[in-house]
PDB file of C-alpha atoms and ligand atoms in Angstrom:
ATOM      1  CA  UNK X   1       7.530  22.324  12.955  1.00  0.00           C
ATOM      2  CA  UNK X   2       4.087  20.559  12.227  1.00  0.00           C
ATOM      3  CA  UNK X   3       2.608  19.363  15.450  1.00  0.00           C
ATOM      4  CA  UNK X   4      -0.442  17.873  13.714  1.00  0.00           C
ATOM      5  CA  UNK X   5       0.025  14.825  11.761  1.00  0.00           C
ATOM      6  CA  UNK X   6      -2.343  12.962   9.722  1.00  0.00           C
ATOM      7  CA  UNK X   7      -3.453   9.378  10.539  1.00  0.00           C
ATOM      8  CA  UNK X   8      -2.466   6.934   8.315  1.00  0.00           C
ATOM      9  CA  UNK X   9      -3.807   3.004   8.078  1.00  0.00           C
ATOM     10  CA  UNK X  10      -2.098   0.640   6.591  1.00  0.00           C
ATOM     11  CA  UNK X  11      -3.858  -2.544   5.468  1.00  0.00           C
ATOM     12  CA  UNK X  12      -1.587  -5.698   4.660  1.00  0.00           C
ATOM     13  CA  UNK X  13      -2.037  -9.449   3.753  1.00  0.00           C
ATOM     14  CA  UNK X  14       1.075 -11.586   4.132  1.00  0.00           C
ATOM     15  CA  UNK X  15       5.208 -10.752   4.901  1.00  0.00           C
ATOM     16  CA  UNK X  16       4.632  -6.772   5.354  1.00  0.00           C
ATOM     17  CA  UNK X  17       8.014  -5.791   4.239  1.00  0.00           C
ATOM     18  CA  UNK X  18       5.960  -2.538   2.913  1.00  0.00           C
ATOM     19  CA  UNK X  19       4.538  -1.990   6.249  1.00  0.00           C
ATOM     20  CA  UNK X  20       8.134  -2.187   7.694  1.00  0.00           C
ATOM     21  CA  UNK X  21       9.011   0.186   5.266  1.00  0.00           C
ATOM     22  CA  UNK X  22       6.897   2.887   6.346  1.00  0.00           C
ATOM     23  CA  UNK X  23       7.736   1.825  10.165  1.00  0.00           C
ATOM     24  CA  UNK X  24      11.461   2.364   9.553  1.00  0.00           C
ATOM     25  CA  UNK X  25      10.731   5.975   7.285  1.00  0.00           C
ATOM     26  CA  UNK X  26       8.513   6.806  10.638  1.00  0.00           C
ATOM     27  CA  UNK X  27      11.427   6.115  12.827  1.00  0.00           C
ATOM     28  CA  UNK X  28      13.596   7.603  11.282  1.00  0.00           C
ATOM     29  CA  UNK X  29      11.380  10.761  10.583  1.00  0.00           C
ATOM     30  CA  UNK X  30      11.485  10.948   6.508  1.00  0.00           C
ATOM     31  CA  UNK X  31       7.789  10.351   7.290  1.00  0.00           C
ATOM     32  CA  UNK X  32       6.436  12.738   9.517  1.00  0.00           C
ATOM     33  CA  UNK X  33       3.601  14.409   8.208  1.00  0.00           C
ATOM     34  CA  UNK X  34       1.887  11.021   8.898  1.00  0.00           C
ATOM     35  CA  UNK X  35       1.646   8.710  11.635  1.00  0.00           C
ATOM     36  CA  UNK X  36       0.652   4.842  11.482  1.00  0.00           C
ATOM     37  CA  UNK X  37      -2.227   4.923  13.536  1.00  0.00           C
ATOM     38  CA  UNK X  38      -3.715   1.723  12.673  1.00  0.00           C
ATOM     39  CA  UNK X  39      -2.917  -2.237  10.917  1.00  0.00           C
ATOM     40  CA  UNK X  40      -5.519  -4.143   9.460  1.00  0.00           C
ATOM     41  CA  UNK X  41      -4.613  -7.368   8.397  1.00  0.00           C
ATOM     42  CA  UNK X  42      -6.750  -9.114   5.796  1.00  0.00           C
ATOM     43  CA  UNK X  43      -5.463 -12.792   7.002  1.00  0.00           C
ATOM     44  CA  UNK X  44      -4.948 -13.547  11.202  1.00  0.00           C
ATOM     45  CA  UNK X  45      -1.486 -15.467   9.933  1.00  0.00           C
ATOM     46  CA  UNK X  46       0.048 -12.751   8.164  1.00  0.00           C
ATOM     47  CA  UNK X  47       3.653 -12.055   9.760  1.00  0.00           C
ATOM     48  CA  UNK X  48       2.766  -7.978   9.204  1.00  0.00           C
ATOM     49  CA  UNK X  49       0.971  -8.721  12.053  1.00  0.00           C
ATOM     50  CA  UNK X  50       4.324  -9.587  13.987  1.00  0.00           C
ATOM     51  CA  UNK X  51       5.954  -6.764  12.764  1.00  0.00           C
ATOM     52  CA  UNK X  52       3.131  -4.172  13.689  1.00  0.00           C
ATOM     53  CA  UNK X  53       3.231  -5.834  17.562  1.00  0.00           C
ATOM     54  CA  UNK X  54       7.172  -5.287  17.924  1.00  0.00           C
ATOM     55  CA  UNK X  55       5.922  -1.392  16.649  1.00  0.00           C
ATOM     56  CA  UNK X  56       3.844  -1.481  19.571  1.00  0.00           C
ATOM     57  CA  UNK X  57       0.781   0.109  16.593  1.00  0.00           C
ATOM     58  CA  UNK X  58      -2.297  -1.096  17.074  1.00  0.00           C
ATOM     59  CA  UNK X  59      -3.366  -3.499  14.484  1.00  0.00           C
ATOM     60  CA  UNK X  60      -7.014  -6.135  13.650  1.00  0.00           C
ATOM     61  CA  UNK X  61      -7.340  -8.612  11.561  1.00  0.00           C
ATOM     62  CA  UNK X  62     -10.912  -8.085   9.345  1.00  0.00           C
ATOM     63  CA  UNK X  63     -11.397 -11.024   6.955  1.00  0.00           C
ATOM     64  CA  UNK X  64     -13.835 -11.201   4.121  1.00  0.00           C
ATOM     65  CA  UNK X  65     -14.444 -15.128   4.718  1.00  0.00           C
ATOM     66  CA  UNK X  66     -15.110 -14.361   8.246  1.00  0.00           C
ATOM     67  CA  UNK X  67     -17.269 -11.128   7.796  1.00  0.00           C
ATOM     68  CA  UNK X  68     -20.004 -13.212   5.467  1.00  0.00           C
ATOM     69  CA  UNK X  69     -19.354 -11.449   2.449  1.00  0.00           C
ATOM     70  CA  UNK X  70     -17.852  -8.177   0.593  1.00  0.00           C
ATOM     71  CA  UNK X  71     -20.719  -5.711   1.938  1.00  0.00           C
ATOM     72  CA  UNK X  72     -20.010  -6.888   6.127  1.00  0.00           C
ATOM     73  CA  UNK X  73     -16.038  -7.121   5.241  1.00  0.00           C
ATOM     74  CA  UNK X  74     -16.113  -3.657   3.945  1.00  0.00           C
ATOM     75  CA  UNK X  75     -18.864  -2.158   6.572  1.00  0.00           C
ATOM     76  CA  UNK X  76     -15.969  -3.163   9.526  1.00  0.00           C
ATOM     77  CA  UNK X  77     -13.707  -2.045   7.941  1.00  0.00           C
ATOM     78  CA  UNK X  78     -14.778   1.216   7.232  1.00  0.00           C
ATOM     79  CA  UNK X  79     -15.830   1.433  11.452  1.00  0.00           C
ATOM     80  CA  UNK X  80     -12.373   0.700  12.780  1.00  0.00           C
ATOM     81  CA  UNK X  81     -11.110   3.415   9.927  1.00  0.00           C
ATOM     82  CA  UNK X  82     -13.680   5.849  11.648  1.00  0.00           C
ATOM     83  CA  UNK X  83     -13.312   4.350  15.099  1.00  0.00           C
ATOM     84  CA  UNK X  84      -9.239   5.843  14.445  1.00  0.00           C
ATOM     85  CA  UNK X  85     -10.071   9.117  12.626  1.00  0.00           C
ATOM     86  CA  UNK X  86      -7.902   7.418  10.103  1.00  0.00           C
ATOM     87  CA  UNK X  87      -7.072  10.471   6.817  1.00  0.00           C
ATOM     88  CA  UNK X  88      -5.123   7.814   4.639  1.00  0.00           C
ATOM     89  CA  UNK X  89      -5.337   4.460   4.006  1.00  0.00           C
ATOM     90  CA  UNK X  90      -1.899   2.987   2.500  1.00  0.00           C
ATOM     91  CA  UNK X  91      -2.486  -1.253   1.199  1.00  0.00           C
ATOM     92  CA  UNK X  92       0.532  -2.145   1.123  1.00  0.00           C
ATOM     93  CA  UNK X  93       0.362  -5.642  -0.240  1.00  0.00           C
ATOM     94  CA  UNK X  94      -3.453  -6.314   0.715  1.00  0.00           C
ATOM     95  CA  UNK X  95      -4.730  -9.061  -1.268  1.00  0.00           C
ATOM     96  CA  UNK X  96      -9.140  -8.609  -0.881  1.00  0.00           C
ATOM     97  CA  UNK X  97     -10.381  -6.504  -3.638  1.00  0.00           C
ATOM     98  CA  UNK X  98     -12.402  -3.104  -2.580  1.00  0.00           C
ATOM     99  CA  UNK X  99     -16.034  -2.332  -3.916  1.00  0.00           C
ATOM    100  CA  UNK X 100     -16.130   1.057  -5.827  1.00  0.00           C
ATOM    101  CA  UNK X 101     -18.801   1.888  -2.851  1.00  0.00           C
ATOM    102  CA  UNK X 102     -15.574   1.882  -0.538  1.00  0.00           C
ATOM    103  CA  UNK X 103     -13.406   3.518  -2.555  1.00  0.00           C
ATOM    104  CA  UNK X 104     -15.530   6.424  -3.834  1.00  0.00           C
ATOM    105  CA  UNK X 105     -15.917   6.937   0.172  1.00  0.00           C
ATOM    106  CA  UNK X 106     -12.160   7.590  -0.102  1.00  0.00           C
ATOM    107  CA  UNK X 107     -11.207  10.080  -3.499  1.00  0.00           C
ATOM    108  CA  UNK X 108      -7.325  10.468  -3.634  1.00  0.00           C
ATOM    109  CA  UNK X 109      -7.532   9.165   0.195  1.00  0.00           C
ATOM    110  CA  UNK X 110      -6.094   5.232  -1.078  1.00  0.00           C
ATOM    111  CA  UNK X 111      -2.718   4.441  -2.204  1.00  0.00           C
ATOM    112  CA  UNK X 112      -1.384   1.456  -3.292  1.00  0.00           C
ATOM    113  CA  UNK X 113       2.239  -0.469  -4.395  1.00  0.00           C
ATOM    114  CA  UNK X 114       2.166  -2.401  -7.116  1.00  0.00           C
ATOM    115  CA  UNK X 115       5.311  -4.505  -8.127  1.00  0.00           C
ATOM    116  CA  UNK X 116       5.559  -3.076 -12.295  1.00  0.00           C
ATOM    117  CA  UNK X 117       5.533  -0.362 -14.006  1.00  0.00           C
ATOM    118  CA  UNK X 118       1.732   0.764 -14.471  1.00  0.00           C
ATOM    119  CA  UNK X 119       0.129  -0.090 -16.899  1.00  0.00           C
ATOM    120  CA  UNK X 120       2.884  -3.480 -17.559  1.00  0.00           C
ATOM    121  CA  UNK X 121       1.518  -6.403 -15.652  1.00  0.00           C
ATOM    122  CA  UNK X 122      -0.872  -4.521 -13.678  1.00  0.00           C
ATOM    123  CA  UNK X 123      -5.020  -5.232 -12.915  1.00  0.00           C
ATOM    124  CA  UNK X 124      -7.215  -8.103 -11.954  1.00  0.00           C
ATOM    125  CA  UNK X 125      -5.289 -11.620 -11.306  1.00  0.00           C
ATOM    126  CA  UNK X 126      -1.982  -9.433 -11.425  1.00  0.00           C
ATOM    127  CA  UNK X 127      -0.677  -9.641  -7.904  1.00  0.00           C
ATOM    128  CA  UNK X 128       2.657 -11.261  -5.696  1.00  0.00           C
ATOM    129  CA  UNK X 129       5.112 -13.218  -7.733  1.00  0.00           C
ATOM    130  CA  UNK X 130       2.806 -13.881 -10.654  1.00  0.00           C
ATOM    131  CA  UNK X 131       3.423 -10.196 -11.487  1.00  0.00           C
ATOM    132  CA  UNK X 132       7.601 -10.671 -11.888  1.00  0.00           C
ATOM    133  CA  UNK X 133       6.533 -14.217 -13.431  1.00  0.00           C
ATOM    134  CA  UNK X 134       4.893 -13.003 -16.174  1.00  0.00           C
ATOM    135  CA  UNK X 135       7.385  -9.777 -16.579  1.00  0.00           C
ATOM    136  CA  UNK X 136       9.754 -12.333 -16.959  1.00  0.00           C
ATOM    137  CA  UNK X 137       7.736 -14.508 -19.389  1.00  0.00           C
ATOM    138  CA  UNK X 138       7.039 -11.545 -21.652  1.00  0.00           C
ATOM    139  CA  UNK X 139      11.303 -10.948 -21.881  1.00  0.00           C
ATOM    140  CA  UNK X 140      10.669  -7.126 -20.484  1.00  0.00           C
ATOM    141  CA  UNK X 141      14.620  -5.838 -19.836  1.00  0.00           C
ATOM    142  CA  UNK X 142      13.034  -2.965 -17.599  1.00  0.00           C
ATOM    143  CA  UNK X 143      10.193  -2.917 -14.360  1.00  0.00           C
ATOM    144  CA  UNK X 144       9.740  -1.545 -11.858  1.00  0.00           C
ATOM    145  CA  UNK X 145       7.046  -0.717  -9.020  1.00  0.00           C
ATOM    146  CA  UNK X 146       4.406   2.083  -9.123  1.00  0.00           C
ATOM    147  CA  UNK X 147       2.556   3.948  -6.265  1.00  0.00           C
ATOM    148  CA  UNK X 148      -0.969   4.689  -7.755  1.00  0.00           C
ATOM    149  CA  UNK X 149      -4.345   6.338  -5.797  1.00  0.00           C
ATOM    150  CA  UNK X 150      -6.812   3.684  -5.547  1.00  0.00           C
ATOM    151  CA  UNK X 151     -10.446   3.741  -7.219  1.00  0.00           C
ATOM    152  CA  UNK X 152     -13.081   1.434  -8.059  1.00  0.00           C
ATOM    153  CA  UNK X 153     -10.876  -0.245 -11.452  1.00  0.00           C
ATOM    154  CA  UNK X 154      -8.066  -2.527 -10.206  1.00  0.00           C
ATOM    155  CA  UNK X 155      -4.204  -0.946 -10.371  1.00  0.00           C
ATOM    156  CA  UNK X 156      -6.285   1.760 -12.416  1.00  0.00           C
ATOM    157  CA  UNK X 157      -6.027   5.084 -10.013  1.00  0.00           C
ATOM    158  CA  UNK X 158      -3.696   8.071 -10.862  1.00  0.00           C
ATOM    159  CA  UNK X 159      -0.063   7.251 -10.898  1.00  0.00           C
ATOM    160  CA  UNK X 160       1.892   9.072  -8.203  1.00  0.00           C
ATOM    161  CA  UNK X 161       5.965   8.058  -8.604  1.00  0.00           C
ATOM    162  CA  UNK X 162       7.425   4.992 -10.529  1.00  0.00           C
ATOM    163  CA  UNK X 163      10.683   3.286 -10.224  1.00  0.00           C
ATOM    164  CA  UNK X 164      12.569   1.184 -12.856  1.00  0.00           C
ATOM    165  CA  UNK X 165      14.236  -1.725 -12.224  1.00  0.00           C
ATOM    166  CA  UNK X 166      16.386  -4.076 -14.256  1.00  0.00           C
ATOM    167  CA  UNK X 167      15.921  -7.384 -15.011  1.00  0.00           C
ATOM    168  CA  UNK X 168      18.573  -9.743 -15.171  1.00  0.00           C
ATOM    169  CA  UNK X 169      19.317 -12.460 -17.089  1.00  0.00           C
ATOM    170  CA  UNK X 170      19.068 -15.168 -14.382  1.00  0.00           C
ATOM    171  CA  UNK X 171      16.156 -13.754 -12.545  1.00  0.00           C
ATOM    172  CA  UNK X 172      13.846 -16.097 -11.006  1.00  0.00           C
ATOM    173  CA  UNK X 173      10.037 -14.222 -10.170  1.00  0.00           C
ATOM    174  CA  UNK X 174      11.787 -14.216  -6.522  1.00  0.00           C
ATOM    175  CA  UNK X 175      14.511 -12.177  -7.325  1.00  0.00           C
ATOM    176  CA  UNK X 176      13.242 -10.359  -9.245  1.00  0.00           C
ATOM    177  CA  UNK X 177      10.604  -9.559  -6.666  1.00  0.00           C
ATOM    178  CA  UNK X 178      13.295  -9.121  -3.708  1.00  0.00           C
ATOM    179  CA  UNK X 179      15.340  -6.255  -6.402  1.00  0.00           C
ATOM    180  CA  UNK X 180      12.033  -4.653  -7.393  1.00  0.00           C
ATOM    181  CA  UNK X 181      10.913  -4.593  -3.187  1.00  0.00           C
ATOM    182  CA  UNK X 182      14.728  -3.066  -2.811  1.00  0.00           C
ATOM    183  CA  UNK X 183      15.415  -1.083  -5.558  1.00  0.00           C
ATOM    184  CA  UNK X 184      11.887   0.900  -5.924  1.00  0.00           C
ATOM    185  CA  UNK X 185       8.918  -0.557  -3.403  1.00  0.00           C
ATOM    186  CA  UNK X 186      10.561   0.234  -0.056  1.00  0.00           C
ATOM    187  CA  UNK X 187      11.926   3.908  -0.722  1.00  0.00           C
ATOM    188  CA  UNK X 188       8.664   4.872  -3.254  1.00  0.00           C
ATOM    189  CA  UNK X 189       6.396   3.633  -0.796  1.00  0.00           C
ATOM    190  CA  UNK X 190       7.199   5.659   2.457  1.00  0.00           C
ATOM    191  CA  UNK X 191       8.243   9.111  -0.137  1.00  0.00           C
ATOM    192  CA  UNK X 192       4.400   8.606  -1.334  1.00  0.00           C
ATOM    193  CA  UNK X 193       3.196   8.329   2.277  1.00  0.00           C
ATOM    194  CA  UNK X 194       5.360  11.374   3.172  1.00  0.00           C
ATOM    195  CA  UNK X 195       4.046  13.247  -0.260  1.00  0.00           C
ATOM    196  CA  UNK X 196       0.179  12.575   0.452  1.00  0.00           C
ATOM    197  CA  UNK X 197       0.043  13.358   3.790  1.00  0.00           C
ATOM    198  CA  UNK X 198       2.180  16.718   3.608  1.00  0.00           C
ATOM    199  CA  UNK X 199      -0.656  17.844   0.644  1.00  0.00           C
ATOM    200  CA  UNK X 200      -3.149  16.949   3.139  1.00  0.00           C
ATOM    201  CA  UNK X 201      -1.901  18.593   5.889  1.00  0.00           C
ATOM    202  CA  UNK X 202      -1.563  21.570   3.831  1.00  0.00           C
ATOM    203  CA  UNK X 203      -5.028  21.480   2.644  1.00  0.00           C
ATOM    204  CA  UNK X 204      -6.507  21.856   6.105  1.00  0.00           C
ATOM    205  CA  UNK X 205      -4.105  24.867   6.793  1.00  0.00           C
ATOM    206  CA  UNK X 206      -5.595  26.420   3.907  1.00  0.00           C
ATOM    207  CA  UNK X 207      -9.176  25.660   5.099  1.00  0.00           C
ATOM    208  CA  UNK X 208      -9.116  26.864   8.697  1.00  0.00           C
TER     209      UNK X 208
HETATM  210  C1  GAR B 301       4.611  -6.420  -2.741  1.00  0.00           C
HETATM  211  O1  GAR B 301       5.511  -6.742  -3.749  1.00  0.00           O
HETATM  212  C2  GAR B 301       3.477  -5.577  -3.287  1.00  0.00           C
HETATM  213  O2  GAR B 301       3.879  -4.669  -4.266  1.00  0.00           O
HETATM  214  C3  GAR B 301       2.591  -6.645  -3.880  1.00  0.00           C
HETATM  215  O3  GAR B 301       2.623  -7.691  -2.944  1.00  0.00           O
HETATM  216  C4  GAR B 301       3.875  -7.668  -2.247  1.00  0.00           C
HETATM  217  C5  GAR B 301       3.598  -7.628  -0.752  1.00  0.00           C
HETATM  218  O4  GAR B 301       4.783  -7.756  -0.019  1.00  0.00           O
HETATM  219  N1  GAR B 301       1.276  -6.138  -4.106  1.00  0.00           N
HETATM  220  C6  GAR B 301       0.535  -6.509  -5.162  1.00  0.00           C
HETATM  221  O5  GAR B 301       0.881  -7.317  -5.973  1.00  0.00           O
HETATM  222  C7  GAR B 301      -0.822  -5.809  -5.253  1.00  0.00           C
HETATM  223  N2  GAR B 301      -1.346  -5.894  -6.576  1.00  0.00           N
HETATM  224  P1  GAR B 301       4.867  -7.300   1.510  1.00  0.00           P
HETATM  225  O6  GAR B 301       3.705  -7.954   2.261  1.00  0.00           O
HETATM  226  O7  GAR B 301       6.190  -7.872   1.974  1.00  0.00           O
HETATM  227  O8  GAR B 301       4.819  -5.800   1.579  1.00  0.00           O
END
């Protein structure tokens, strides 16, 4: 039984249904090699923040509006990641773009959910509905949702799992979006968390 668990942050923008996802696989202990140590919400409206609260996990909000600009958004952010010892950093629908200076701090340390199948529908402008909007303007049959490692090119880090999902004839981008969150983003999500931080926790066996 692992004692040590690696501390996880997950940074969020709007509903959080992701973040609720990894709360619930927590709970229920299909994540356990990782622990949510820390929320950081990119907006001070977001209702992730409500969720985080009932979770009792501690959770800021660090805006790049209020900050003054990309370099200050991403310099406190990185201190409340230190501040927490936090290992892994999971955005799980966070909206503000990180610099490649941030995420070459972080190699194979980022992970992301995106709502298609990598590389459908995927990089800059490609994010919320007007992903399943345009999957559904292009006529695709098949998508899906991919967890990805983050780097400095947008959606563009190595692919970890992918999911498919069927589109259906009468599929608005909402529903789509709600069978794409159900079918693939909530259980992919919290297996990747699970998957990273068990490697990780291996690692350091291996190196002490
Ligand atoms: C999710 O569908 C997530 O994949 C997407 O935003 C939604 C956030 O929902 N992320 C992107 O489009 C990133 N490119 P949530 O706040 O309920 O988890």
């Amino acid at each position: 039984m692992l004692t040590n668990r690696v501390k996880i942050a997950v940074l969020v923008s709007g509903g959080g249904t992701n973040l609720q996802a990894l709360l619930d696989a927590q709970r229920a202990g299909t994540l356990h090699s990782g622990t949510i140590s820390l929320v950081v919400s990119s907006s001070p409206t977001a209702y992730a923040l409500t969720r985080v609260a009932e979770a009792g996990v501690p959770a800021l909000t660090v805006s790049r509006r209020d900050s003054g600009g990309q370099a200050a958004f991403e310099a406190q952010l990185t201190a409340a990641l230190e501040e927490y010892g936090i290992e892994l950093i999971i955005l799980a629908g966070f909206m503000s773009i990180l610099s490649r200076d941030f995420t070459d701090r972080y190699p194979e340390r980022i992970l992301n959910v995106h709502p298609s199948l990598i590389p459908a529908f995927c990089g800059k402008g490609f994010y919320g509905l007007r992903v399943h909007a345009s999957a559904l303007a292009r006529g695709v049959k098949v998508t899906g949702a991919t967890v990805h490692f983050v780097n400095e090119i947008p959606d563009g880090g190595r692919i970890l799992l992918q999911k498919a999902v069927d589109v259906l004839p009468d599929d608005t981008p909402e529903t789509l979006q709600r069978r794409v969150m159900e079918q693939a983003e909530w259980i992919l999500l919290p297996q990747a968390a699970e998957l990273v931080s068990a490697n990780i926790l291996q690692k350091e066996t291996e190196t002490t």
